[in-house]
Short mmCIF file of C-alpha atoms and ligand atoms in Angstrom, two decimals:
data_model
loop_
_atom_site.label_atom_id
_atom_site.label_comp_id
_atom_site.label_asym_id
_atom_site.label_seq_id
_atom_site.Cartn_x
_atom_site.Cartn_y
_atom_site.Cartn_z
CA MET O 13 10.56 12.25 -25.65
CA THR O 14 7.18 13.76 -26.48
CA ASP O 15 5.23 13.44 -29.71
CA LYS O 16 1.82 15.06 -29.98
CA ASN O 17 0.93 12.99 -33.04
CA GLU O 18 1.63 9.58 -31.56
CA LEU O 19 -1.33 7.76 -29.99
CA ALA O 20 -0.75 6.49 -26.47
CA GLN O 21 -1.52 2.96 -25.26
CA ILE O 22 -2.37 4.20 -21.78
CA GLY O 23 -3.07 7.51 -20.07
CA VAL O 24 -2.54 8.77 -16.52
CA VAL O 25 -4.67 11.54 -15.00
CA GLY O 26 -3.24 13.08 -11.83
CA LEU O 27 0.50 13.62 -11.75
CA ALA O 28 1.27 14.01 -8.05
CA VAL O 29 3.80 11.56 -6.63
CA MET O 30 1.91 8.32 -7.40
CA GLY O 31 0.61 9.30 -10.85
CA SER O 32 3.90 10.68 -12.14
CA ASN O 33 5.82 7.63 -10.92
CA LEU O 34 3.28 5.30 -12.50
CA ALA O 35 3.46 7.24 -15.79
CA ARG O 36 7.27 6.98 -15.75
CA ASN O 37 7.01 3.25 -15.07
CA PHE O 38 4.72 2.82 -18.12
CA ALA O 39 7.06 4.88 -20.27
CA ARG O 40 10.21 3.11 -19.10
CA ASN O 41 8.61 -0.19 -20.05
CA GLY O 42 8.07 0.77 -23.66
CA ASN O 43 4.50 2.13 -23.50
CA THR O 44 3.56 5.48 -24.96
CA VAL O 45 1.83 7.32 -22.11
CA ALA O 46 -0.64 10.17 -22.31
CA VAL O 47 -0.38 12.41 -19.25
CA TYR O 48 -2.71 15.05 -17.85
CA ASN O 49 -2.98 16.94 -14.58
CA ARG O 50 -5.62 19.51 -13.56
CA SER O 51 -2.93 22.14 -13.01
CA PRO O 52 -0.55 21.98 -15.98
CA GLU O 53 2.54 22.81 -13.88
CA LYS O 54 2.79 19.19 -12.73
CA THR O 55 2.59 17.96 -16.33
CA HIS O 56 5.36 20.36 -17.39
CA ALA O 57 7.48 19.36 -14.40
CA LEU O 58 7.14 15.66 -15.24
CA ILE O 59 8.11 16.15 -18.88
CA GLU O 60 10.98 18.46 -18.00
CA ALA O 61 12.47 16.15 -15.38
CA HIS O 62 11.75 12.76 -16.92
CA GLY O 63 10.64 13.26 -20.53
CA GLU O 64 13.72 11.39 -21.74
CA GLU O 65 12.76 8.19 -19.94
CA GLY O 66 10.28 7.15 -22.66
CA ASN O 67 7.38 8.30 -24.84
CA PHE O 68 5.04 10.80 -23.17
CA VAL O 69 2.13 12.63 -24.78
CA PRO O 70 1.27 15.59 -22.52
CA SER O 71 -2.09 17.41 -22.68
CA GLU O 72 -3.49 20.48 -21.00
CA THR O 73 -7.18 19.64 -21.40
CA ILE O 74 -9.05 16.43 -20.70
CA GLU O 75 -10.40 16.46 -24.28
CA ASP O 76 -6.88 16.59 -25.77
CA PHE O 77 -5.81 13.89 -23.35
CA VAL O 78 -8.65 11.58 -24.42
CA ALA O 79 -7.96 12.31 -28.10
CA SER O 80 -4.32 11.27 -27.59
CA LEU O 81 -5.26 7.71 -26.59
CA GLU O 82 -5.57 4.74 -28.94
CA ARG O 83 -8.86 2.80 -28.86
CA PRO O 84 -10.23 1.24 -26.79
CA ARG O 85 -8.90 4.09 -24.66
CA LYS O 86 -7.47 3.24 -21.27
CA ALA O 87 -6.93 5.96 -18.66
CA ILE O 88 -5.77 5.51 -15.07
CA ILE O 89 -6.93 8.06 -12.52
CA MET O 90 -4.37 8.81 -9.78
CA VAL O 91 -5.97 11.74 -7.98
CA LYS O 92 -6.93 12.30 -4.35
CA ALA O 93 -9.46 9.62 -3.39
CA GLY O 94 -13.07 10.81 -2.94
CA LYS O 95 -14.73 13.78 -4.66
CA ALA O 96 -11.74 14.41 -6.95
CA THR O 97 -12.05 10.87 -8.30
CA ASP O 98 -15.78 11.35 -9.01
CA ALA O 99 -15.06 14.65 -10.78
CA VAL O 100 -12.41 13.09 -13.03
CA ILE O 101 -14.54 10.01 -13.78
CA ASP O 102 -17.33 12.33 -14.89
CA GLN O 103 -15.00 14.31 -17.18
CA LEU O 104 -13.53 11.16 -18.71
CA ALA O 105 -16.88 9.43 -19.18
CA GLU O 106 -18.11 12.56 -20.95
CA ALA O 107 -15.15 12.73 -23.32
CA MET O 108 -14.70 9.00 -23.98
CA ASP O 109 -16.55 6.61 -26.30
CA GLU O 110 -18.35 3.34 -25.79
CA GLY O 111 -16.01 0.49 -24.78
CA ASP O 112 -13.28 2.77 -23.43
CA VAL O 113 -11.88 1.89 -20.01
CA ILE O 114 -11.58 4.18 -16.99
CA ILE O 115 -9.34 2.83 -14.25
CA ASP O 116 -9.25 4.24 -10.73
CA GLY O 117 -5.84 3.46 -9.25
CA GLY O 118 -6.41 5.45 -6.05
CA ASN O 119 -7.27 4.04 -2.64
CA ALA O 120 -11.04 4.06 -3.10
CA LEU O 121 -13.52 2.48 -0.72
CA PHE O 122 -14.80 -0.62 -2.52
CA THR O 123 -18.46 0.39 -2.09
CA ASP O 124 -17.65 3.62 -3.98
CA THR O 125 -16.08 1.47 -6.69
CA ILE O 126 -19.24 -0.67 -6.95
CA ARG O 127 -21.32 2.51 -7.32
CA ARG O 128 -18.91 4.03 -9.87
CA GLU O 129 -18.79 0.86 -11.93
CA LYS O 130 -22.60 0.89 -12.22
CA ASP O 131 -22.67 4.58 -13.20
CA VAL O 132 -19.91 4.29 -15.77
CA ALA O 133 -21.38 1.08 -17.24
CA ALA O 134 -24.70 2.90 -17.64
CA ARG O 135 -22.77 5.46 -19.75
CA GLY O 136 -21.44 2.67 -22.00
CA LYS O 137 -17.87 2.64 -20.71
CA HIS O 138 -15.93 0.18 -18.59
CA PHE O 139 -14.78 1.02 -15.09
CA VAL O 140 -11.99 -0.79 -13.30
CA GLY O 141 -11.19 -0.12 -9.64
CA ALA O 142 -7.56 -1.19 -9.26
CA GLY O 143 -5.78 -1.37 -5.92
CA ILE O 144 -2.13 -0.38 -6.32
CA SER O 145 0.29 -1.20 -3.53
CA GLY O 146 3.92 -0.34 -2.99
CA GLY O 147 3.81 3.40 -2.35
CA GLU O 148 5.91 5.80 -4.41
CA GLU O 149 8.76 3.38 -4.90
CA GLY O 150 6.46 0.59 -6.07
CA ALA O 151 4.63 2.89 -8.49
CA LEU O 152 7.97 3.69 -10.14
CA ASN O 153 9.73 0.35 -10.04
CA GLY O 154 6.95 -2.22 -9.96
CA PRO O 155 3.86 -2.27 -7.75
CA ALA O 156 1.47 -5.11 -6.92
CA ILE O 157 -1.75 -4.33 -8.79
CA MET O 158 -5.21 -5.63 -7.89
CA PRO O 159 -7.67 -4.75 -10.67
CA GLY O 160 -11.38 -5.47 -10.36
CA GLY O 161 -14.03 -4.59 -12.94
CA PRO O 162 -15.36 -6.55 -15.91
CA LYS O 163 -13.34 -9.51 -17.16
CA GLU O 164 -13.30 -8.11 -20.71
CA SER O 165 -11.47 -4.98 -19.51
CA TRP O 166 -8.79 -7.23 -18.06
CA GLU O 167 -8.24 -8.70 -21.50
CA THR O 168 -7.26 -5.26 -22.87
CA LEU O 169 -5.62 -4.01 -19.71
CA GLY O 170 -3.78 -7.15 -18.59
CA PRO O 171 -0.70 -6.97 -20.82
CA ILE O 172 -0.08 -3.28 -20.14
CA LEU O 173 -0.44 -3.70 -16.36
CA GLU O 174 1.80 -6.78 -16.49
CA SER O 175 4.46 -4.63 -18.19
CA ILE O 176 4.79 -2.37 -15.12
CA ALA O 177 3.97 -4.67 -12.19
CA ALA O 178 6.57 -6.20 -9.90
CA ASN O 179 7.70 -9.63 -10.99
CA VAL O 180 8.57 -12.62 -8.81
CA ASP O 181 10.06 -15.77 -10.36
CA GLY O 182 8.77 -14.68 -13.78
CA THR O 183 5.20 -14.10 -12.53
CA PRO O 184 3.88 -10.52 -12.67
CA CYS O 185 2.29 -9.28 -9.45
CA VAL O 186 -1.04 -8.46 -11.07
CA THR O 187 -4.12 -10.44 -11.97
CA HIS O 188 -7.83 -9.87 -12.43
CA ILE O 189 -9.28 -10.15 -8.92
CA GLY O 190 -13.00 -10.21 -9.72
CA PRO O 191 -15.90 -7.99 -10.80
CA ASP O 192 -16.69 -4.40 -9.75
CA GLY O 193 -15.25 -3.61 -6.27
CA ALA O 194 -13.22 -6.84 -5.81
CA GLY O 195 -9.86 -5.20 -6.56
CA HIS O 196 -10.29 -2.31 -4.14
CA PHE O 197 -11.72 -4.70 -1.54
CA VAL O 198 -8.65 -6.94 -1.53
CA LYS O 199 -6.37 -3.87 -1.56
CA MET O 200 -8.26 -2.66 1.53
CA VAL O 201 -7.72 -5.99 3.33
CA HIS O 202 -4.08 -6.00 2.16
CA ASN O 203 -3.68 -2.67 3.95
CA GLY O 204 -5.47 -4.04 7.03
CA ILE O 205 -3.02 -6.95 7.13
CA GLU O 206 -0.21 -4.42 6.68
CA TYR O 207 -1.44 -2.57 9.81
CA ALA O 208 -1.38 -5.84 11.81
CA ASP O 209 2.02 -6.86 10.45
CA MET O 210 3.48 -3.47 11.44
CA GLN O 211 1.86 -3.61 14.88
CA VAL O 212 3.21 -7.08 15.75
CA ILE O 213 6.67 -5.94 14.69
CA GLY O 214 6.18 -2.91 16.94
CA GLU O 215 5.16 -5.13 19.85
CA ALA O 216 8.23 -7.34 19.36
CA TYR O 217 10.43 -4.23 19.36
CA GLN O 218 8.75 -2.91 22.53
CA LEU O 219 9.40 -6.20 24.36
CA LEU O 220 13.04 -6.36 23.30
CA ARG O 221 13.59 -2.71 24.12
CA TYR O 222 11.82 -2.36 27.45
CA GLY O 223 11.57 -6.01 28.47
CA ALA O 224 15.05 -7.23 27.57
CA GLY O 225 16.59 -3.75 27.89
CA MET O 226 18.17 -3.76 24.42
CA GLU O 227 19.23 -0.66 22.47
CA PRO O 228 17.71 0.09 19.02
CA ALA O 229 20.97 -0.68 17.17
CA GLU O 230 21.16 -4.08 18.87
CA ILE O 231 17.51 -4.79 18.05
CA ALA O 232 18.22 -3.78 14.43
CA GLU O 233 20.74 -6.65 14.30
CA VAL O 234 18.12 -9.06 15.68
CA PHE O 235 15.65 -7.99 12.97
CA ARG O 236 18.35 -8.40 10.31
CA GLU O 237 18.86 -11.94 11.46
CA TRP O 238 15.13 -12.63 11.57
CA ASN O 239 14.91 -11.44 7.98
CA SER O 240 16.79 -14.50 6.82
CA GLY O 241 14.26 -16.99 8.25
CA ASP O 242 10.50 -17.54 8.40
CA LEU O 243 9.92 -13.82 8.89
CA ASP O 244 11.81 -12.79 5.72
CA SER O 245 9.79 -9.79 4.48
CA TYR O 246 9.98 -6.19 3.36
CA LEU O 247 8.54 -4.93 6.66
CA ILE O 248 11.13 -6.78 8.77
CA GLU O 249 13.87 -5.52 6.45
CA ILE O 250 12.85 -1.86 6.74
CA THR O 251 12.36 -2.22 10.51
CA ALA O 252 16.06 -3.09 10.83
CA GLU O 253 16.89 -0.01 8.73
CA VAL O 254 14.73 2.31 10.82
CA LEU O 255 16.08 0.95 14.12
CA ALA O 256 19.69 1.31 12.97
CA GLN O 257 19.15 4.91 11.84
CA LYS O 258 20.60 7.73 13.96
CA ASP O 259 18.98 11.14 14.09
CA PRO O 260 21.15 13.35 11.84
CA GLU O 261 20.66 16.30 14.24
CA THR O 262 21.33 14.78 17.65
CA GLY O 263 22.99 11.46 16.90
CA ALA O 264 20.36 9.73 19.08
CA PRO O 265 18.57 6.64 17.74
CA LEU O 266 16.01 8.06 15.31
CA VAL O 267 13.22 5.95 16.81
CA ASP O 268 13.70 7.81 20.12
CA VAL O 269 13.27 11.19 18.44
CA ILE O 270 10.07 10.32 16.55
CA VAL O 271 6.80 11.17 18.33
CA ASP O 272 5.09 7.90 19.25
CA ALA O 273 1.70 8.75 17.70
CA ALA O 274 0.99 6.59 14.64
CA GLY O 275 -0.92 8.12 11.72
CA GLN O 276 -3.44 6.45 9.47
CA LYS O 277 -5.22 7.27 6.26
CA GLY O 278 -8.26 5.04 6.69
CA THR O 279 -7.80 1.74 4.86
CA GLY O 280 -7.10 -0.16 8.12
CA ARG O 281 -10.21 1.38 9.64
CA TRP O 282 -12.28 0.39 6.59
CA THR O 283 -10.99 -3.19 6.90
CA ALA O 284 -11.99 -3.32 10.56
CA ILE O 285 -15.43 -1.80 9.89
CA ASN O 286 -16.02 -4.25 7.05
CA GLY O 287 -14.92 -7.15 9.26
CA LEU O 288 -17.53 -6.08 11.82
CA GLU O 289 -20.18 -5.76 9.12
CA LEU O 290 -19.43 -9.18 7.70
CA GLY O 291 -19.14 -10.72 11.18
CA VAL O 292 -15.56 -11.87 10.59
CA PRO O 293 -13.31 -11.70 13.69
CA ILE O 294 -10.34 -9.80 12.28
CA THR O 295 -9.04 -9.14 15.79
CA GLY O 296 -5.42 -8.58 14.77
CA ILE O 297 -6.32 -5.90 12.23
CA ALA O 298 -8.89 -4.21 14.48
CA GLU O 299 -6.49 -4.15 17.48
CA SER O 300 -3.84 -2.61 15.24
CA VAL O 301 -6.18 0.18 14.20
CA PHE O 302 -7.11 0.75 17.86
CA ALA O 303 -3.42 0.71 18.85
CA ARG O 304 -2.72 3.52 16.36
CA ALA O 305 -5.73 5.45 17.64
CA LEU O 306 -4.61 5.01 21.26
CA SER O 307 -1.07 6.12 20.41
CA SER O 308 -2.52 9.32 18.96
CA SER O 309 -4.78 10.02 21.98
CA THR O 310 -2.08 12.32 23.27
CA ALA O 311 -4.14 14.30 25.80
CA GLN O 312 -5.55 11.14 27.37
CA ARG O 313 -2.12 9.48 27.45
CA SER O 314 -0.52 12.50 29.14
CA ALA O 315 -3.30 12.57 31.74
CA ALA O 316 -2.86 8.84 32.36
CA GLN O 317 0.92 9.22 32.73
CA GLU O 318 0.51 12.09 35.18
CA GLY O 319 -2.33 10.43 37.07
CA GLN O 320 -2.42 7.70 39.66
CA LEU O 321 -3.14 4.63 37.54
CA PRO O 322 -1.57 1.71 39.41
CA ALA O 323 0.84 -0.50 37.48
CA GLY O 324 0.26 -3.46 39.81
CA THR O 325 3.10 -5.66 40.91
CA ILE O 326 5.50 -5.54 38.01
CA GLN O 327 7.80 -8.52 37.83
CA GLU O 328 11.29 -8.26 36.40
CA LEU O 329 12.07 -10.37 33.39
CA ASP O 330 13.79 -13.47 34.71
CA VAL O 331 14.81 -15.42 31.62
CA ASP O 332 17.86 -15.93 29.48
CA LYS O 333 18.10 -13.02 27.01
CA ALA O 334 18.82 -15.19 23.96
CA GLU O 335 15.88 -17.46 24.83
CA PHE O 336 13.61 -14.46 25.28
CA ILE O 337 14.62 -13.05 21.88
CA GLU O 338 13.79 -16.39 20.26
CA ASP O 339 10.46 -16.54 22.11
CA VAL O 340 9.59 -13.06 20.85
CA ARG O 341 10.48 -14.11 17.29
CA ARG O 342 8.13 -17.06 17.53
CA ALA O 343 5.35 -15.00 19.12
CA LEU O 344 5.71 -12.48 16.31
CA TYR O 345 5.47 -15.23 13.72
CA ALA O 346 2.38 -16.70 15.42
CA ALA O 347 0.55 -13.38 15.75
CA LYS O 348 1.40 -12.53 12.14
CA LEU O 349 0.06 -15.88 11.00
CA ILE O 350 -3.22 -15.20 12.82
CA ALA O 351 -3.52 -11.75 11.22
CA TYR O 352 -3.07 -13.19 7.72
CA SER O 353 -5.46 -16.04 8.46
CA GLN O 354 -8.08 -13.54 9.59
CA GLY O 355 -7.46 -11.28 6.59
CA PHE O 356 -7.98 -14.20 4.21
CA ASP O 357 -11.18 -15.03 6.13
CA GLU O 358 -12.43 -11.51 5.48
CA ILE O 359 -11.62 -11.77 1.78
CA LYS O 360 -13.47 -15.08 1.58
CA ALA O 361 -16.50 -13.61 3.37
CA GLY O 362 -16.47 -10.46 1.18
CA SER O 363 -16.13 -12.55 -1.95
CA GLU O 364 -19.16 -14.64 -0.93
CA GLU O 365 -21.20 -11.61 0.11
CA PHE O 366 -20.61 -9.73 -3.15
CA GLY O 367 -20.37 -12.75 -5.50
CA TRP O 368 -16.78 -12.04 -6.63
CA ASP O 369 -15.27 -15.52 -6.65
CA VAL O 370 -11.86 -14.24 -5.47
CA ASP O 371 -9.18 -16.95 -5.53
CA PRO O 372 -6.94 -16.70 -2.43
CA ARG O 373 -4.09 -18.32 -4.40
CA ASP O 374 -4.01 -15.29 -6.70
CA LEU O 375 -3.50 -12.97 -3.76
CA ALA O 376 -0.77 -15.10 -2.19
CA THR O 377 0.92 -14.97 -5.61
CA ILE O 378 0.65 -11.29 -6.45
CA TRP O 379 1.44 -10.06 -2.93
CA ARG O 380 4.89 -11.70 -3.10
CA GLY O 381 6.33 -8.66 -4.84
CA GLY O 382 5.84 -4.91 -5.13
CA CYS O 383 3.54 -4.48 -2.18
CA ILE O 384 4.25 -3.54 1.43
CA ILE O 385 3.39 -6.99 2.86
CA ARG O 386 5.64 -8.85 0.42
CA ALA O 387 7.16 -11.79 2.24
CA LYS O 388 8.60 -15.27 1.74
CA PHE O 389 5.77 -16.53 3.91
CA LEU O 390 3.31 -15.87 1.04
CA ASP O 391 4.78 -18.86 -0.82
CA ARG O 392 3.61 -21.00 2.12
CA ILE O 393 0.17 -19.43 1.96
CA ARG O 394 0.00 -20.13 -1.76
CA ALA O 395 0.99 -23.77 -1.11
CA ALA O 396 -1.67 -24.04 1.61
CA TYR O 397 -4.44 -22.97 -0.79
CA ASP O 398 -2.95 -25.10 -3.59
CA ASN O 399 -3.33 -28.11 -1.31
CA ASN O 400 -6.85 -27.20 -0.32
CA ALA O 401 -8.66 -24.28 -1.96
CA ASP O 402 -11.47 -24.62 0.62
CA LEU O 403 -9.35 -24.46 3.77
CA PRO O 404 -11.72 -23.49 6.62
CA ALA O 405 -8.92 -21.24 7.95
CA LEU O 406 -5.35 -20.66 6.86
CA ILE O 407 -4.00 -21.81 10.24
CA LEU O 408 -5.67 -25.19 9.68
CA ASP O 409 -3.32 -25.97 6.81
CA PRO O 410 -1.14 -28.91 7.93
CA TYR O 411 2.10 -26.95 7.38
CA PHE O 412 0.92 -24.07 9.56
CA GLU O 413 -0.51 -26.44 12.17
CA GLY O 414 2.98 -27.95 12.35
CA GLU O 415 4.52 -24.48 12.71
CA LEU O 416 2.09 -23.64 15.51
CA GLU O 417 3.33 -26.70 17.44
CA ASP O 418 6.66 -24.89 17.72
CA LEU O 419 5.18 -21.44 18.24
CA ILE O 420 2.47 -21.94 20.80
CA ASP O 421 4.54 -22.26 24.00
CA PRO O 422 6.89 -19.34 23.24
CA TRP O 423 3.83 -17.29 22.25
CA ARG O 424 2.14 -18.02 25.61
CA ARG O 425 5.38 -17.22 27.48
CA VAL O 426 5.72 -13.88 25.68
CA VAL O 427 2.13 -12.85 26.44
CA VAL O 428 2.69 -13.76 30.11
CA ALA O 429 5.99 -11.83 30.12
CA ALA O 430 4.36 -8.76 28.55
CA THR O 431 1.61 -8.89 31.18
CA GLN O 432 4.09 -9.28 34.04
CA LEU O 433 6.27 -6.50 32.72
CA GLY O 434 3.30 -4.18 32.24
CA LEU O 435 4.13 -3.79 28.56
CA PRO O 436 1.28 -3.47 26.07
CA ALA O 437 1.09 -6.25 23.47
CA PRO O 438 -2.49 -5.96 22.20
CA VAL O 439 -2.09 -8.06 19.05
CA PHE O 440 0.17 -10.72 20.58
CA ALA O 441 -2.39 -11.16 23.38
CA SER O 442 -5.66 -10.85 21.47
CA SER O 443 -4.42 -13.18 18.71
CA LEU O 444 -3.68 -15.79 21.34
CA SER O 445 -7.22 -15.41 22.73
CA TYR O 446 -8.59 -15.74 19.21
CA TYR O 447 -6.53 -18.89 18.71
CA ASP O 448 -7.69 -20.38 22.01
CA SER O 449 -11.30 -19.42 21.23
CA LEU O 450 -11.15 -21.13 17.87
CA ARG O 451 -9.84 -24.36 19.35
CA ALA O 452 -11.99 -24.32 22.52
CA GLU O 453 -14.50 -27.14 22.84
CA ARG O 454 -16.94 -24.93 24.75
CA LEU O 455 -17.20 -21.16 24.66
CA PRO O 456 -19.03 -18.89 27.12
CA ALA O 457 -21.36 -18.07 24.23
CA ALA O 458 -23.71 -20.68 25.79
CA LEU O 459 -23.99 -18.49 28.87
CA ILE O 460 -24.51 -15.40 26.71
CA GLN O 461 -27.38 -17.14 24.92
CA GLY O 462 -28.88 -17.91 28.34
CA GLN O 463 -28.57 -14.25 29.36
CA ARG O 464 -30.13 -13.11 26.08
CA ASP O 465 -33.02 -15.46 26.57
CA PHE O 466 -33.44 -14.19 30.15
CA PHE O 467 -33.73 -10.49 29.39
CA GLY O 468 -35.04 -10.51 25.84
CA ALA O 469 -36.62 -13.92 25.14
CA HIS O 470 -34.09 -14.25 22.31
CA THR O 471 -34.33 -18.10 22.50
CA PHE O 472 -31.52 -20.63 22.24
CA LYS O 473 -30.60 -23.92 20.53
CA ARG O 474 -29.89 -27.09 22.50
CA THR O 475 -26.91 -29.36 22.19
CA ASP O 476 -29.02 -32.53 22.43
CA LYS O 477 -31.87 -31.97 19.96
CA PRO O 478 -32.94 -29.70 17.09
CA GLY O 479 -35.32 -26.76 17.51
CA THR O 480 -35.42 -23.32 19.14
CA PHE O 481 -36.18 -23.00 22.85
CA HIS O 482 -37.07 -20.50 25.55
CA ILE O 483 -37.26 -20.67 29.34
CA GLU O 484 -40.24 -18.94 31.06
CA TRP O 485 -37.80 -16.96 33.22
CA SER O 486 -40.40 -14.80 34.98
CA GLY O 487 -42.88 -17.66 35.33
CA ASN O 488 -42.42 -21.26 36.27
CA ARG O 489 -39.11 -21.61 34.39
CA SER O 490 -40.48 -24.31 32.15
CA LEU O 491 -38.94 -24.99 28.74
CA THR O 492 -40.95 -24.17 25.63
CA GLN O 493 -40.05 -25.00 22.05
CA THR O 494 -40.66 -21.99 19.79
CA ASP O 495 -39.98 -23.69 16.48
P1 NBP Z 26 -2.81 13.01 -3.83
O1 NBP Z 26 -3.71 12.04 -3.14
O2 NBP Z 26 -2.03 13.95 -3.01
O3 NBP Z 26 -3.70 13.84 -4.89
C1 NBP Z 26 -3.13 14.91 -5.64
C2 NBP Z 26 -3.59 14.84 -7.08
O4 NBP Z 26 -5.02 14.92 -7.16
C3 NBP Z 26 -3.05 16.00 -7.89
O5 NBP Z 26 -2.73 15.54 -9.18
C4 NBP Z 26 -4.25 16.94 -7.92
O6 NBP Z 26 -4.25 17.84 -9.02
C5 NBP Z 26 -5.36 15.96 -8.09
N1 NBP Z 26 -6.70 16.51 -7.85
C6 NBP Z 26 -7.27 16.94 -6.71
BR1 NBP Z 26 -6.44 17.01 -5.09
N2 NBP Z 26 -8.52 17.36 -6.87
C7 NBP Z 26 -8.77 17.21 -8.18
C8 NBP Z 26 -9.93 17.48 -8.99
N3 NBP Z 26 -11.06 17.93 -8.46
N4 NBP Z 26 -9.83 17.24 -10.31
C9 NBP Z 26 -8.70 16.74 -10.85
N5 NBP Z 26 -7.57 16.45 -10.13
C10 NBP Z 26 -7.62 16.68 -8.81
O7 NBP Z 26 -1.80 12.22 -4.81
P2 NBP Z 26 -0.92 10.90 -4.55
O8 NBP Z 26 -0.30 10.89 -3.19
O9 NBP Z 26 -0.07 10.79 -5.75
O10 NBP Z 26 -2.00 9.71 -4.56
C11 NBP Z 26 -2.86 9.47 -5.67
C12 NBP Z 26 -3.81 8.33 -5.33
O11 NBP Z 26 -3.03 7.14 -5.09
C13 NBP Z 26 -4.63 8.55 -4.05
O12 NBP Z 26 -5.93 8.02 -4.24
C14 NBP Z 26 -3.91 7.76 -3.01
O13 NBP Z 26 -4.77 7.31 -1.97
C15 NBP Z 26 -3.39 6.59 -3.82
N6 NBP Z 26 -2.23 5.92 -3.27
C16 NBP Z 26 -1.22 6.62 -2.72
C17 NBP Z 26 -0.12 5.96 -2.20
C18 NBP Z 26 1.04 6.71 -1.63
O14 NBP Z 26 1.96 6.07 -1.13
N7 NBP Z 26 1.05 8.06 -1.69
C19 NBP Z 26 -0.06 4.58 -2.25
C20 NBP Z 26 -1.09 3.88 -2.84
C21 NBP Z 26 -2.17 4.56 -3.35
P3 NBP Z 26 -3.60 19.33 -8.85
O15 NBP Z 26 -2.14 19.13 -9.05
O16 NBP Z 26 -4.24 20.10 -9.93
O17 NBP Z 26 -3.95 19.81 -7.47
#
């Protein structure tokens, strides 16, 4: 239904797949929605196909669109991230009045969001960068929403976002994350964790397929079973679906027909870059980004396959199949736990760096529904931070420490098996090294400090007394205290 005279509670600019689904979600949940797209065809198409789903107020100019909103006006931008977003923000800020709220629901880089918030605030309007997860399906049926921006905007926006968000046990999967770029920052790390979660599932599949010699349909059954335990999650569920799918053209398992070069749109890369900048070892996420990049290095991979790279002495898998499957399940759980632990570390570091005061319990709550990493496991994470909001690391929560007791040996066995079989398992293996590094009493960093002092007089600290020291390496090798 459309009514040009009715004022809308919310507006959506950009009516490609995400924007039109989000607009329909608002309308289906009883909100009157103003809609506008640069090229009017998309607006007409939306109204024609779905106008009966609720109250839409379509406009063909940004001025009409703004005029169709009730005050304080609230408009969500769902256009291509980057320059298009800046262009639309500028148009909206021009046409809107003081106190109105511009929301960017695209996948913006959080530093862009910080900049935009400053610019829009200087023009007297509010700007909210909101991470929206769940893809097309989530946008239509209930996404997880991570809004940043000023707290006062949340007061006006909260109820309307709650009306369309996913809902778990009566709790909507949306909350105010923190000021300026906080929402887009946590959405970025969410996507980084998603990369790692998908990669560890991929590594488990690879081991079952080429280590245990199982067919995709059989592995699909294993994943179905895993989905009823600790690993219960959307990603495990869809993995079983994908593995069970046959290619409609050839009848072969679909996974065998798909080119093994994984794409990416950049949020995983941003998470890894930010982890490096903040000095947080997000090894699981970074390895997952590298694994996608390597998979897409097609020319190099072909050359390596045709070349003479030795495989070494490959050992056959010599274990009971059922035991191996269970070991892989536990290794997957362990590596996933590390990836989440590292992701939460990055959020904590980002929150401290930018003064956002992000509460990890909020994330464990709102990620339980709507988003791609939704999982039962998030209830455990929530409980961990409920018990101790200042956990030094998620894996140091007593529940997870107890889980790791049961996971550690299978995890080591699987990494050994992958190595012996010559099968790549970059996240399984690097997560185990991270875990062993974290618990090691002594790290080779002492030697590195010695090397740094040798070639660059970078100094070192001593274990037995305070102060900063240097050895006269090119002289008499005496010890001097530099401060
Ligand atoms: P796209 O990212 O494909 O963007 C297409 C939309 O941007 C169209 O409405 C287009 O208008 C508009 N647009 C462009 Br391009 N340049 C414009 C400009 N200069 N001024 C005004 N409008 C402009 O759409 P999408 O896939 O629906 O995604 C929207 C946002 O949501 C993106 O930021 C994306 O990263 C994010 N997101 C997507 C997903 C997903 O699963 N697809 C998930 C989560 C978040 P036109 O019709 O006139 O060309």
